[in-house]
């Protein structure tokens, strides 16, 4: 038999975004603020990241686990309730979540619900890499948990698939565990090299080999050359996707680029009273970025609690290839914070444009290199030219003026 309870704000996910939001809301007197986390410890992905850099320029030595503990302690000190080992399994109403935990089943109704469910790496099966199913095939998260939480043996020769910031952390973790990293592999023409590790660019893993334990990965270069890298461990890094199951079950409109809930600049979804923040919106960004989004969402959540009406959904904000996604991606109101924009390929000093119904709203050349592993921040001033009753607004980018692709 389930137990029914009522809270003011229910936050699903105790990662950097959810904890920062809960801290800000509880400090502002938002009432009963409750955070649910399905894992046994709060803190999200940083719990498994034992490298420094989580304290920014002030505390560059701060590791992920220390950052996670501080964030959880700040939320509880502010007066929020953080419950771990509790899974939100579905919806019993627009603002009512069904949950399960060792204590049993519950239905929790809130005046505002915030999805801070984070992102996950797509496993080998989702990347459609053929071959056998041997042991020794991991994602970065699985690698970090195996080494740092369980002290497991992860092999002696490893290949890392991906050449981005998280890939460097995977290399560091493998070396700490005593494995030799024989290569990093990326399908992109450029990648972030790690000293002492060969970098194979424009190269794709086409098959996993081995019975029982991985014995090697077959690769193919863009020019047609093929080969096999002998290894007993392969780590697939990056390729993050928002953990969006709850959002889909609620019938929330999803953005085709981010593959997460579509939101406006105030983190409002298409369902009145439901917000979404952090990496649940766009795949992985730094913990500091996710936490900043969580903190920024406090004001619109408080506005909701004050009884303000839920506005009509504005036009969607779409992107054209080679851009992958933009967030926020609905233009309900004027964007008051920078837009995060991600490209699918390396761009050098690109020209960015925004257009609506055949009308150019904005055009600017950025004298910077846009890397697929980093988001570009766009100032939002041009959004005041958007016709709120018009069609989609489309962002494009090219190193060659005049290039055109289909919207994504």
Coordinates of C-alpha atoms in Angstrom, one line a residue:
X1 CA 0.0 0.0 0.0
X2 CA 1.4 3.4 -1.0
X3 CA 1.7 6.4 1.2
X4 CA 0.7 9.9 0.0
X5 CA 2.6 13.1 0.9
X6 CA 2.6 16.7 -0.2
X7 CA 5.7 19.0 -0.5
X8 CA 6.2 22.4 -1.9
X9 CA 9.1 21.6 -4.4
X10 CA 10.1 18.1 -5.4
X11 CA 13.5 17.9 -7.1
X12 CA 14.3 14.6 -8.9
X13 CA 18.1 14.1 -8.9
X14 CA 20.8 15.1 -6.4
X15 CA 23.6 16.0 -8.7
X16 CA 25.2 19.5 -9.0
X17 CA 22.1 21.1 -10.5
X18 CA 19.5 19.6 -8.2
X19 CA 21.5 20.3 -5.1
X20 CA 22.3 23.9 -6.1
X21 CA 18.6 24.5 -6.8
X22 CA 17.5 23.0 -3.5
X23 CA 20.1 25.0 -1.6
X24 CA 18.9 28.3 -3.2
X25 CA 15.2 27.5 -2.7
X26 CA 15.5 26.4 0.9
X27 CA 17.6 29.4 1.8
X28 CA 14.9 31.6 0.2
X29 CA 12.1 30.1 2.3
X30 CA 10.4 28.1 -0.4
X31 CA 8.8 25.7 2.2
X32 CA 9.3 22.0 2.1
X33 CA 12.0 21.3 -0.5
X34 CA 12.7 17.6 -1.1
X35 CA 15.3 16.1 -3.3
X36 CA 15.1 12.5 -4.4
X37 CA 18.2 10.5 -5.5
X38 CA 18.1 6.9 -6.7
X39 CA 21.7 6.3 -5.8
X40 CA 22.8 5.6 -2.2
X41 CA 24.8 8.9 -2.1
X42 CA 24.1 12.4 -3.3
X43 CA 26.3 14.3 -5.6
X44 CA 25.8 12.9 -9.1
X45 CA 28.7 12.1 -11.5
X46 CA 31.4 14.1 -9.5
X47 CA 31.3 11.4 -6.9
X48 CA 33.2 9.2 -9.3
X49 CA 35.6 11.8 -10.6
X50 CA 38.7 11.8 -8.4
X51 CA 40.6 14.4 -10.3
X52 CA 40.8 18.1 -9.1
X53 CA 39.4 21.2 -10.8
X54 CA 35.9 21.1 -9.2
X55 CA 36.5 24.1 -7.1
X56 CA 37.2 26.5 -10.0
X57 CA 39.9 29.1 -9.7
X58 CA 39.3 29.5 -6.0
X59 CA 39.8 25.8 -5.0
X60 CA 41.4 24.1 -8.0
X61 CA 42.5 21.2 -5.9
X62 CA 38.9 20.2 -5.0
X63 CA 38.1 16.7 -6.2
X64 CA 34.8 15.4 -7.4
X65 CA 33.9 13.5 -4.3
X66 CA 34.8 16.4 -2.1
X67 CA 32.7 18.7 -4.3
X68 CA 29.7 16.3 -4.1
X69 CA 29.9 16.2 -0.3
X70 CA 30.0 20.0 0.0
X71 CA 27.0 20.3 -2.3
X72 CA 25.0 17.8 -0.4
X73 CA 25.9 19.4 2.9
X74 CA 25.0 22.8 1.7
X75 CA 21.5 21.7 0.7
X76 CA 20.8 20.0 4.0
X77 CA 22.3 22.9 5.9
X78 CA 19.9 25.3 4.1
X79 CA 17.0 23.2 5.2
X80 CA 16.3 21.0 2.2
X81 CA 15.5 17.3 2.6
X82 CA 17.8 15.1 0.6
X83 CA 16.6 11.4 0.4
X84 CA 18.9 8.8 -1.3
X85 CA 18.0 5.3 -2.4
X86 CA 14.6 6.6 -3.7
X87 CA 13.6 6.1 -7.3
X88 CA 10.9 8.1 -9.1
X89 CA 9.2 5.5 -11.2
X90 CA 6.3 7.3 -12.9
X91 CA 3.6 9.9 -12.7
X92 CA 0.2 9.6 -10.9
X93 CA -0.8 13.1 -12.0
X94 CA 0.6 16.3 -13.5
X95 CA 2.6 17.1 -10.4
X96 CA 2.5 13.8 -8.5
X97 CA 5.4 11.3 -8.7
X98 CA 5.2 7.7 -7.8
X99 CA 8.4 6.6 -5.9
X100 CA 9.9 3.4 -4.5
X101 CA 12.5 2.9 -1.8
X102 CA 13.4 0.3 0.8
X103 CA 10.7 2.0 2.9
X104 CA 8.0 1.2 0.3
X105 CA 5.9 3.0 -2.2
X106 CA 4.9 6.6 -2.0
X107 CA 3.0 9.2 -4.1
X108 CA 4.5 12.7 -3.6
X109 CA 2.6 15.7 -4.9
X110 CA 4.3 19.1 -5.2
X111 CA 3.5 22.6 -6.1
X112 CA 6.5 22.5 -8.5
X113 CA 8.5 19.6 -9.8
X114 CA 12.0 20.0 -11.1
X115 CA 13.7 17.3 -13.2
X116 CA 17.4 17.3 -12.5
X117 CA 18.0 13.7 -13.6
X118 CA 21.4 14.4 -15.3
X119 CA 22.8 12.6 -18.3
X120 CA 24.4 9.2 -19.0
X121 CA 26.9 7.9 -21.5
X122 CA 25.5 5.8 -24.3
X123 CA 26.8 2.2 -23.9
X124 CA 28.4 0.1 -26.6
X125 CA 25.1 -1.4 -27.6
X126 CA 23.5 2.0 -28.2
X127 CA 26.5 3.0 -30.4
X128 CA 25.8 0.0 -32.7
X129 CA 29.4 -1.4 -32.5
X130 CA 29.3 -5.0 -33.8
X131 CA 31.2 -7.9 -32.6
X132 CA 31.1 -10.3 -29.6
X133 CA 30.1 -9.4 -26.1
X134 CA 33.3 -10.0 -24.1
X135 CA 34.2 -8.6 -20.7
X136 CA 36.3 -5.5 -20.6
X137 CA 33.9 -3.1 -22.4
X138 CA 33.2 -0.1 -20.3
X139 CA 31.9 3.5 -20.4
X140 CA 33.8 6.2 -18.5
X141 CA 31.3 6.0 -15.6
X142 CA 31.6 2.3 -15.3
X143 CA 35.4 2.6 -15.4
X144 CA 35.5 5.2 -12.6
X145 CA 33.2 3.2 -10.4
X146 CA 35.1 0.0 -11.0
X147 CA 38.4 1.6 -10.0
X148 CA 37.4 4.1 -7.3
X149 CA 34.4 2.5 -5.7
X150 CA 35.1 -1.2 -6.0
X151 CA 38.8 -1.5 -6.6
X152 CA 38.3 -4.0 -9.5
X153 CA 41.0 -5.2 -11.9
X154 CA 40.2 -3.5 -15.3
X155 CA 42.9 -5.1 -17.5
X156 CA 46.4 -4.3 -18.7
X157 CA 46.1 -2.9 -22.2
X158 CA 43.3 -0.4 -22.9
X159 CA 41.9 1.6 -25.8
X160 CA 39.9 4.8 -25.2
X161 CA 37.3 5.7 -27.8
X162 CA 36.9 9.4 -27.8
X163 CA 39.3 12.4 -27.6
X164 CA 37.7 15.0 -25.5
X165 CA 38.1 16.2 -21.9
X166 CA 36.3 13.2 -20.4
X167 CA 38.6 11.0 -22.4
X168 CA 41.6 12.4 -20.7
X169 CA 40.1 11.6 -17.3
X170 CA 39.5 8.0 -18.5
X171 CA 43.2 7.8 -19.5
X172 CA 44.2 9.1 -16.1
X173 CA 41.9 6.5 -14.3
X174 CA 43.3 3.7 -16.4
X175 CA 46.8 4.6 -15.7
X176 CA 46.1 4.8 -12.0
X177 CA 44.7 1.3 -12.2
X178 CA 47.9 0.1 -13.7
X179 CA 46.8 -0.3 -17.3
X180 CA 48.7 0.8 -20.4
X181 CA 46.6 3.0 -22.7
X182 CA 47.7 1.9 -26.2
X183 CA 45.6 4.5 -28.1
X184 CA 42.8 7.0 -28.1
X185 CA 40.5 6.8 -31.1
X186 CA 38.1 9.5 -32.4
X187 CA 36.0 9.7 -35.6
X188 CA 36.6 13.5 -35.7
X189 CA 39.5 14.9 -37.8
X190 CA 41.0 16.4 -34.6
X191 CA 41.0 15.5 -30.9
X192 CA 42.6 16.3 -27.6
X193 CA 45.8 14.4 -27.4
X194 CA 47.1 12.9 -24.1
X195 CA 50.9 12.9 -23.7
X196 CA 52.4 9.5 -24.2
X197 CA 49.2 8.1 -25.8
X198 CA 48.9 7.7 -29.7
X199 CA 45.9 9.6 -31.0
X200 CA 44.1 8.1 -34.0
X201 CA 41.9 10.7 -35.6
X202 CA 39.2 10.2 -38.3
X203 CA 39.1 6.6 -37.1
X204 CA 36.1 4.5 -36.2
X205 CA 35.9 1.3 -34.1
X206 CA 34.1 -1.2 -36.3
X207 CA 34.2 -4.4 -34.3
X208 CA 35.0 -5.8 -30.9
X209 CA 36.9 -9.1 -30.8
X210 CA 37.4 -11.7 -28.2
X211 CA 35.7 -14.6 -26.4
X212 CA 35.2 -14.3 -22.6
X213 CA 37.6 -11.3 -22.5
X214 CA 38.2 -8.6 -25.0
X215 CA 41.3 -9.3 -27.2
X216 CA 41.2 -6.4 -29.5
X217 CA 39.2 -3.7 -31.4
X218 CA 39.1 -3.5 -35.2
X219 CA 39.3 0.1 -36.5
X220 CA 38.9 1.7 -39.9
X221 CA 40.4 5.1 -40.9
X222 CA 38.5 7.6 -43.1
X223 CA 40.9 6.8 -46.0
X224 CA 39.9 3.1 -45.9
X225 CA 42.9 1.7 -44.0
X226 CA 42.0 -0.9 -41.4
X227 CA 43.7 -2.5 -38.5
X228 CA 43.3 -4.2 -35.1
X229 CA 44.5 -2.7 -31.8
X230 CA 45.3 -5.5 -29.3
X231 CA 43.8 -4.8 -25.9
X232 CA 41.8 -6.4 -23.1
X233 CA 39.8 -3.2 -22.2
X234 CA 38.0 -0.6 -24.2
X235 CA 36.4 2.5 -22.7
X236 CA 33.7 4.4 -24.7
X237 CA 33.8 8.0 -23.5
X238 CA 31.5 10.9 -24.2
X239 CA 28.3 10.6 -26.4
X240 CA 26.2 11.7 -23.5
X241 CA 22.4 11.7 -23.6
X242 CA 20.0 13.3 -21.1
X243 CA 18.4 10.8 -18.7
X244 CA 14.9 11.7 -20.1
X245 CA 12.7 8.7 -19.2
X246 CA 10.6 10.6 -16.6
X247 CA 10.2 13.6 -18.9
X248 CA 8.9 11.4 -21.7
X249 CA 6.5 9.6 -19.3
X250 CA 5.1 13.0 -18.4
X251 CA 4.4 13.8 -22.0
X252 CA 6.8 16.7 -21.9
X253 CA 7.8 18.1 -25.3
X254 CA 11.4 17.0 -26.1
X255 CA 13.9 18.9 -28.1
X256 CA 15.2 17.0 -31.2
X257 CA 18.8 18.4 -30.8
X258 CA 19.5 17.9 -27.1
X259 CA 17.2 14.9 -26.8
X260 CA 16.2 16.3 -23.5
X261 CA 13.1 18.3 -22.4
X262 CA 12.5 21.5 -24.4
X263 CA 12.7 24.5 -22.0
X264 CA 12.6 28.2 -22.2
X265 CA 15.0 30.6 -20.5
X266 CA 13.2 30.1 -17.2
X267 CA 13.7 26.3 -17.3
X268 CA 9.9 25.8 -17.9
X269 CA 8.9 22.7 -19.8
X270 CA 5.7 22.3 -21.8
X271 CA 3.9 20.9 -18.7
X272 CA 2.7 23.6 -16.2
X273 CA 4.6 23.4 -12.9
X274 CA 7.4 21.1 -14.3
X275 CA 10.9 22.5 -14.7
X276 CA 14.1 20.9 -15.9
X277 CA 17.7 21.9 -15.2
X278 CA 21.3 20.8 -15.6
X279 CA 22.5 18.0 -17.8
X280 CA 19.0 16.6 -18.0
X281 CA 18.6 19.3 -20.7
X282 CA 21.6 18.8 -23.0
X283 CA 23.9 16.0 -22.0
X284 CA 27.1 16.6 -20.1
X285 CA 28.4 20.0 -19.2
X286 CA 30.8 20.8 -16.4
X287 CA 29.5 20.5 -12.9
X288 CA 29.9 24.2 -12.4
X289 CA 27.6 24.9 -15.4
X290 CA 25.0 22.4 -14.2
X291 CA 25.1 24.0 -10.7
X292 CA 24.8 27.5 -12.1
X293 CA 21.7 26.4 -14.0
X294 CA 20.2 24.9 -10.9
X295 CA 20.8 28.1 -8.9
X296 CA 19.4 30.2 -11.7
X297 CA 16.2 28.2 -11.8
X298 CA 15.4 29.2 -8.2
X299 CA 13.8 32.5 -9.2
X300 CA 11.3 31.0 -11.8
X301 CA 10.4 28.2 -9.3
X302 CA 9.7 30.8 -6.6
X303 CA 7.7 32.7 -9.1
X304 CA 5.6 29.6 -9.8
X305 CA 5.1 29.1 -6.0
X306 CA 3.8 32.7 -5.8
X307 CA 0.9 31.8 -8.1
X308 CA 2.1 33.3 -11.3
X309 CA 0.4 31.7 -14.4
X310 CA 2.3 29.4 -16.7
X311 CA 2.9 31.3 -20.0
X312 CA 2.0 30.1 -23.5
X313 CA 4.8 28.2 -25.2
X314 CA 6.8 30.3 -27.6
X315 CA 8.4 29.4 -30.9
X316 CA 11.1 26.6 -30.8
X317 CA 14.7 27.4 -31.3
X318 CA 16.3 24.9 -33.7
X319 CA 19.8 24.4 -35.2
X320 CA 21.1 23.5 -38.6
X321 CA 24.0 21.1 -39.2
X322 CA 26.9 21.2 -38.3
X323 CA 25.3 22.5 -35.1
X324 CA 24.0 19.8 -32.8
X325 CA 21.9 21.6 -30.2
X326 CA 21.1 24.8 -28.4
X327 CA 19.7 25.4 -24.9
X328 CA 17.4 26.9 -23.9
X329 CA 15.4 25.9 -27.0
X330 CA 12.0 27.6 -26.5
X331 CA 11.5 31.4 -26.7
X332 CA 8.6 31.9 -24.3
X333 CA 10.2 35.1 -23.0
X334 CA 13.3 37.1 -23.6
X335 CA 16.4 35.0 -22.9
X336 CA 18.1 36.5 -19.9
X337 CA 21.0 34.1 -19.8
X338 CA 23.6 32.9 -22.3
X339 CA 22.5 30.2 -24.7
X340 CA 24.7 27.1 -24.8
X341 CA 25.4 26.0 -28.4
X342 CA 27.2 22.8 -29.4
X343 CA 28.7 21.9 -32.8
X344 CA 29.1 18.4 -34.2
X345 CA 32.4 19.3 -35.9
X346 CA 35.4 21.6 -35.5
X347 CA 34.7 25.1 -36.8
X348 CA 37.3 27.8 -37.2
X349 CA 36.0 31.4 -36.8
X350 CA 32.5 30.5 -37.8
X351 CA 29.7 32.8 -39.0
X352 CA 26.6 32.3 -36.8
X353 CA 23.2 33.3 -37.9
X354 CA 19.6 33.3 -36.5
X355 CA 16.6 33.5 -38.8
X356 CA 12.8 33.3 -38.5
X357 CA 10.3 32.8 -41.3
X358 CA 13.0 33.8 -43.8
X359 CA 14.0 37.0 -41.9
X360 CA 17.6 37.3 -40.7
X361 CA 17.5 38.3 -37.0
X362 CA 21.2 38.2 -36.3
X363 CA 24.6 37.4 -37.8
X364 CA 28.0 37.4 -36.3
X365 CA 31.5 36.0 -36.9
X366 CA 33.2 34.4 -33.9
X367 CA 37.0 34.7 -34.1
X368 CA 37.4 31.5 -32.1
X369 CA 37.7 27.8 -32.7
X370 CA 34.5 26.0 -31.8
X371 CA 35.3 22.5 -30.6
X372 CA 32.7 19.7 -30.6
X373 CA 33.6 18.8 -27.0
X374 CA 32.9 22.4 -25.7
X375 CA 29.8 24.5 -25.8
X376 CA 29.9 28.0 -27.1
X377 CA 28.0 30.7 -25.1
X378 CA 25.9 33.1 -27.1
X379 CA 24.8 36.5 -25.7
X380 CA 21.0 36.6 -25.8
X381 CA 20.5 40.2 -26.8
X382 CA 19.3 39.4 -30.3
X383 CA 16.3 37.4 -29.0
X384 CA 14.3 40.6 -28.6
X385 CA 13.8 40.6 -32.4
X386 CA 12.0 37.3 -32.3
X387 CA 8.3 37.3 -33.3
X388 CA 6.7 35.4 -30.4
X389 CA 3.8 34.4 -32.6
X390 CA 6.0 33.4 -35.6
X391 CA 7.6 30.1 -36.7
X392 CA 10.7 28.4 -35.5
X393 CA 13.9 30.3 -35.0
X394 CA 16.8 28.6 -36.7
X395 CA 20.5 29.0 -35.8
X396 CA 23.1 28.2 -38.4
X397 CA 26.9 28.1 -38.4
X398 CA 29.5 27.9 -41.2
X399 CA 33.1 28.7 -41.9
X400 CA 31.9 29.5 -45.4
X401 CA 29.2 32.2 -45.7
X402 CA 26.1 30.9 -47.5
X403 CA 26.3 27.3 -46.4
X404 CA 22.9 25.8 -45.9
X405 CA 21.7 22.6 -44.2
X406 CA 18.5 21.1 -43.0
X407 CA 17.2 22.0 -39.5
X408 CA 17.8 19.4 -36.9

